[in-house]
Coordinates of C-alpha atoms in Angstrom, one line a residue:
M1062 CA -15.4 21.2 -0.4
R1063 CA -11.9 22.7 0.0
L1064 CA -8.8 20.7 -1.0
K1065 CA -7.4 21.0 2.6
E1066 CA -10.4 19.1 3.9
I1067 CA -10.0 16.3 1.3
I1068 CA -6.3 16.1 2.1
Q1069 CA -7.2 15.7 5.8
M1070 CA -9.5 12.8 4.9
L1071 CA -6.9 11.1 2.7
E1072 CA -4.4 11.5 5.4
E1073 CA -6.7 9.7 7.8
L1074 CA -7.1 6.9 5.4
C1075 CA -3.3 6.6 4.5
P1076 CA -1.1 8.9 6.6
S1077 CA 1.9 10.1 4.6
S1078 CA 4.1 9.0 7.6
F1079 CA 3.6 5.4 6.4
A1080 CA 5.4 6.1 3.1
M1081 CA 8.9 5.0 2.5
S1082 CA 11.7 7.5 3.2
W1083 CA 12.6 7.7 -0.5
D1084 CA 9.0 8.3 -1.6
N1085 CA 7.3 11.6 -2.4
V1086 CA 3.6 11.6 -1.5
G1087 CA 1.0 14.1 -0.7
L1088 CA 0.1 17.4 -2.5
L1089 CA 2.6 17.8 -5.2
V1090 CA 0.9 20.5 -7.2
G1091 CA -1.9 22.9 -6.1
R1092 CA -3.3 25.1 -3.4
T1093 CA -5.0 23.9 -0.3
D1094 CA -7.8 26.6 -0.5
Q1095 CA -9.0 25.3 -3.8
E1096 CA -12.7 24.4 -4.1
V1097 CA -13.0 20.8 -5.4
H1098 CA -16.0 19.6 -7.3
T1099 CA -14.6 16.8 -9.4
I1100 CA -11.7 14.3 -8.5
A1101 CA -10.0 12.3 -11.2
L1102 CA -8.3 9.0 -10.3
A1103 CA -5.3 7.6 -12.1
L1104 CA -2.3 5.4 -11.5
D1105 CA 0.1 7.9 -13.1
A1106 CA -0.1 11.6 -13.9
T1107 CA 0.9 11.2 -17.5
S1108 CA 0.3 13.9 -20.1
E1109 CA -2.6 11.8 -21.4
V1110 CA -4.2 11.5 -17.9
I1111 CA -3.9 15.3 -17.4
E1112 CA -5.6 16.0 -20.7
D1113 CA -8.3 13.5 -19.8
A1114 CA -8.7 15.3 -16.4
I1115 CA -9.0 18.6 -18.2
T1116 CA -11.6 17.3 -20.5
Q1117 CA -13.6 15.9 -17.5
K1118 CA -13.3 19.3 -15.8
A1119 CA -11.5 17.8 -12.8
D1120 CA -10.2 20.1 -10.0
L1121 CA -8.0 17.4 -8.4
I1122 CA -6.1 14.4 -9.7
V1123 CA -5.3 11.7 -7.1
T1124 CA -2.7 9.3 -8.3
H1125 CA -0.9 6.2 -7.0
H1126 CA 2.6 7.0 -8.5
P1127 CA 4.0 10.5 -7.7
L1128 CA 4.2 13.0 -10.5
L1129 CA 7.5 14.1 -8.9
F1130 CA 10.0 11.6 -7.4
S1131 CA 13.0 13.9 -7.0
G1132 CA 13.6 17.7 -6.9
I1133 CA 13.6 19.7 -10.1
K1134 CA 15.4 23.1 -10.5
K1135 CA 13.3 24.5 -13.4
V1136 CA 9.6 24.3 -14.4
N1137 CA 9.3 25.1 -18.1
D1138 CA 8.1 23.5 -21.3
S1139 CA 11.6 22.1 -22.2
D1140 CA 10.8 18.7 -20.7
Y1141 CA 7.7 16.5 -20.2
V1142 CA 7.6 17.0 -16.4
G1143 CA 7.6 20.7 -16.6
K1144 CA 4.9 20.6 -19.3
R1145 CA 2.7 18.5 -17.1
I1146 CA 3.1 20.9 -14.1
L1147 CA 2.5 23.9 -16.3
S1148 CA -0.7 22.3 -17.7
L1149 CA -2.0 21.5 -14.2
I1150 CA -1.4 25.1 -13.0
R1151 CA -2.8 26.6 -16.2
H1152 CA -6.1 24.7 -15.7
D1153 CA -6.1 25.1 -11.9
I1154 CA -5.9 21.3 -11.3
S1155 CA -4.1 20.0 -8.1
C1156 CA -2.3 16.7 -8.0
Y1157 CA -2.0 14.5 -4.9
A1158 CA -0.1 11.2 -4.7
M1159 CA -0.7 8.2 -2.5
H1160 CA 2.1 5.8 -3.2
T1161 CA 3.9 3.6 -0.6
N1162 CA 1.6 4.8 2.2
F1163 CA -1.3 3.3 0.2
D1164 CA 0.8 0.2 -0.6
V1165 CA 1.1 -0.3 3.2
L1166 CA -2.4 0.6 4.3
G1167 CA -4.6 -0.3 1.3
M1168 CA -3.1 -2.0 -1.7
A1169 CA -1.7 -5.1 0.1
D1170 CA -4.9 -6.2 1.7
A1171 CA -7.0 -5.3 -1.3
A1172 CA -4.9 -7.6 -3.5
A1173 CA -5.0 -10.3 -0.9
D1174 CA -8.8 -9.9 -0.6
L1175 CA -9.2 -10.6 -4.3
L1176 CA -7.2 -13.8 -4.0
R1177 CA -9.2 -14.6 -0.7
L1178 CA -6.0 -15.4 1.2
T1179 CA -6.4 -16.4 4.8
E1180 CA -4.1 -16.5 7.8
R1181 CA -2.4 -13.4 6.4
E1182 CA 0.9 -11.9 7.6
V1183 CA 2.9 -8.9 6.3
L1184 CA 5.6 -9.7 3.8
E1185 CA 7.9 -6.8 4.4
V1186 CA 7.4 -5.1 7.7
T1187 CA 7.8 -1.3 7.6
Y1188 CA 6.1 -0.2 10.8
E1189 CA 5.5 -2.0 14.1
D1190 CA 4.3 -0.9 17.5
E1191 CA 2.4 -2.5 20.5
I1192 CA -0.9 -2.5 18.6
S1193 CA -0.1 -3.4 14.9
V1194 CA 2.3 -4.6 12.4
E1195 CA 2.1 -2.9 9.0
G1196 CA 4.1 -3.2 5.8
I1197 CA 4.2 -4.0 2.1
G1198 CA 2.8 -7.2 0.6
R1199 CA 1.0 -10.1 2.2
V1200 CA 1.6 -13.8 2.8
G1201 CA -1.4 -16.1 3.2
V1202 CA -3.1 -19.4 2.5
L1203 CA -5.0 -20.1 -0.7
Q1204 CA -8.6 -21.2 -0.2
E1205 CA -7.7 -24.5 -1.7
P1206 CA -4.5 -26.0 -3.1
M1207 CA -4.1 -25.5 -6.8
K1208 CA -1.6 -26.0 -9.6
L1209 CA 0.7 -23.1 -10.6
S1210 CA -0.9 -22.9 -14.0
E1211 CA -4.4 -22.7 -12.3
L1212 CA -3.3 -19.9 -10.0
A1213 CA -1.8 -18.0 -12.9
A1214 CA -5.1 -18.2 -14.7
K1215 CA -6.9 -17.1 -11.5
V1216 CA -4.6 -14.1 -11.1
A1217 CA -5.4 -13.0 -14.7
E1218 CA -9.1 -13.4 -14.0
V1219 CA -9.5 -11.7 -10.7
F1220 CA -7.2 -8.8 -11.6
G1221 CA -8.6 -8.4 -15.1
I1222 CA -5.2 -9.0 -16.8
E1223 CA -5.1 -10.4 -20.4
H1224 CA -1.7 -12.2 -19.9
V1225 CA 0.5 -13.1 -17.0
R1226 CA 3.9 -14.9 -17.0
Y1227 CA 5.0 -17.5 -14.5
Y1228 CA 8.2 -19.3 -13.6
G1229 CA 8.1 -22.8 -12.2
D1230 CA 6.5 -26.2 -12.8
S1231 CA 3.0 -25.8 -14.2
D1232 CA 1.8 -28.8 -12.2
Q1233 CA 3.4 -27.8 -8.9
M1234 CA 0.7 -27.8 -6.2
L1235 CA 0.5 -24.5 -4.2
V1236 CA -0.8 -23.9 -0.7
T1237 CA 0.7 -20.6 0.5
C1238 CA 1.0 -17.5 -1.5
A1239 CA 2.9 -14.2 -1.2
I1240 CA 1.7 -11.1 -3.1
L1241 CA 3.4 -7.7 -3.5
P1242 CA 1.6 -5.4 -6.1
G1243 CA 3.9 -3.3 -8.3
S1244 CA 7.6 -4.0 -8.6
G1245 CA 8.7 -6.7 -6.2
K1246 CA 11.8 -8.3 -7.6
G1247 CA 13.8 -6.9 -4.6
E1248 CA 11.6 -8.8 -2.2
V1249 CA 12.0 -12.3 -3.8
D1250 CA 14.2 -13.4 -0.9
L1251 CA 11.6 -12.2 1.6
A1252 CA 9.0 -14.3 -0.2
V1253 CA 11.3 -17.3 0.0
K1254 CA 12.0 -16.7 3.7
S1255 CA 8.3 -16.5 4.4
G1256 CA 7.9 -20.1 3.2
A1257 CA 5.4 -19.2 0.5
D1258 CA 5.0 -21.7 -2.4
V1259 CA 4.5 -18.9 -4.9
Y1260 CA 5.2 -15.2 -5.2
I1261 CA 2.9 -12.8 -7.2
T1262 CA 4.4 -9.5 -8.2
G1263 CA 5.5 -7.4 -11.2
D1264 CA 8.6 -6.4 -13.1
I1265 CA 10.3 -9.8 -12.8
N1266 CA 13.1 -10.2 -15.4
H1267 CA 14.6 -13.4 -16.8
H1268 CA 17.2 -13.8 -14.1
D1269 CA 14.9 -12.9 -11.3
G1270 CA 12.5 -15.6 -12.4
I1271 CA 14.8 -18.5 -12.9
D1272 CA 16.8 -17.6 -9.8
A1273 CA 13.6 -17.6 -7.7
V1274 CA 12.7 -21.1 -8.9
E1275 CA 16.2 -22.2 -8.0
K1276 CA 15.6 -20.8 -4.5
G1277 CA 12.5 -22.9 -4.2
I1278 CA 9.6 -20.5 -5.0
A1279 CA 7.4 -20.2 -8.1
V1280 CA 6.7 -16.7 -9.4
I1281 CA 3.8 -15.2 -11.2
D1282 CA 4.5 -11.9 -12.9
A1283 CA 1.3 -10.0 -13.2
G1284 CA 3.0 -6.8 -14.4
H1285 CA 3.5 -3.5 -12.6
Y1286 CA 0.2 -2.1 -13.8
G1287 CA -1.6 -5.4 -13.6
V1288 CA -2.3 -5.5 -9.9
E1289 CA -1.7 -1.9 -8.9
K1290 CA -4.6 -0.7 -11.1
I1291 CA -6.9 -1.8 -8.2
F1292 CA -6.0 1.6 -6.7
I1293 CA -8.5 3.3 -9.0
P1294 CA -11.7 1.3 -8.1
Y1295 CA -10.6 1.1 -4.4
M1296 CA -10.3 4.9 -4.1
K1297 CA -13.4 5.5 -6.3
E1298 CA -15.5 3.4 -3.9
Y1299 CA -14.0 5.1 -0.8
L1300 CA -14.4 8.7 -2.1
E1301 CA -18.0 8.1 -3.4
R1302 CA -18.9 6.8 0.1
E1303 CA -17.1 9.5 2.1
V1304 CA -17.7 12.6 -0.1
P1305 CA -20.9 11.9 -2.1
S1306 CA -21.2 15.5 -3.0
I1307 CA -18.0 15.3 -5.1
R1308 CA -18.0 13.8 -8.6
I1309 CA -15.4 11.0 -8.9
V1310 CA -14.1 10.0 -12.4
S1311 CA -11.5 7.6 -13.7
C1312 CA -8.7 8.6 -15.9
D1313 CA -7.3 5.1 -16.3
Q1314 CA -5.3 4.9 -19.5
G1315 CA -5.1 1.1 -19.4
M1316 CA -2.0 -1.1 -19.9
P1317 CA 0.9 1.1 -20.7
Y1318 CA 2.3 -1.3 -23.4
N1319 CA 0.9 -3.5 -26.1
E1320 CA 1.4 -7.3 -26.8
T1321 CA 1.2 -9.2 -30.0

């Protein structure tokens, strides 16, 4: 199957037009006439992921985070980004990113599904017409009221995370929940405005956490990687269903940091 056919299919799933204006999605490295037999899935196109894709004889790497966020003036081996691009080209591997377009049209509901949230609404609206309202994050109702400490443990369990941090009273009873996978400290006020009792996201620092509690909302920090890693099984299931003739492999490198 040619890459341009796969791109067309991915565009139908998550059109690049739904990405944020600052984002850089789509085909970042490669040629559209390439024959693709194996697709590797990863959150980031790190040097380790690219080496893994080479070992697994992948023709295409589909990532969540873009390899390139901004323009570069040189592609050489003097920096890590140039080395990655050179390695991809040398081994004839294309690289395609599905970032905020996937956040809007896949990630948010997939995360809410795992928490079984009902009565869902979009947290941050990024697109609206007469037919639909789309955006990043979701707000919904938990299946049953639970304590903050219980929900923190549930988040760790359903997303397969070893540790999560939370801010607020452990015994606070929660009914409504907002979730925004990835880095969501900039949307704390939206979560407060939504009326949610708790906000689940990543990259929350000391001040973000204590300020959120002062504003009246508990916070569970599941890490940037912790929730967004669901991109890999989500896309694996989709691609294996839609293109069964293509081999789909994972290049998940796991949690990017260690804890003691």
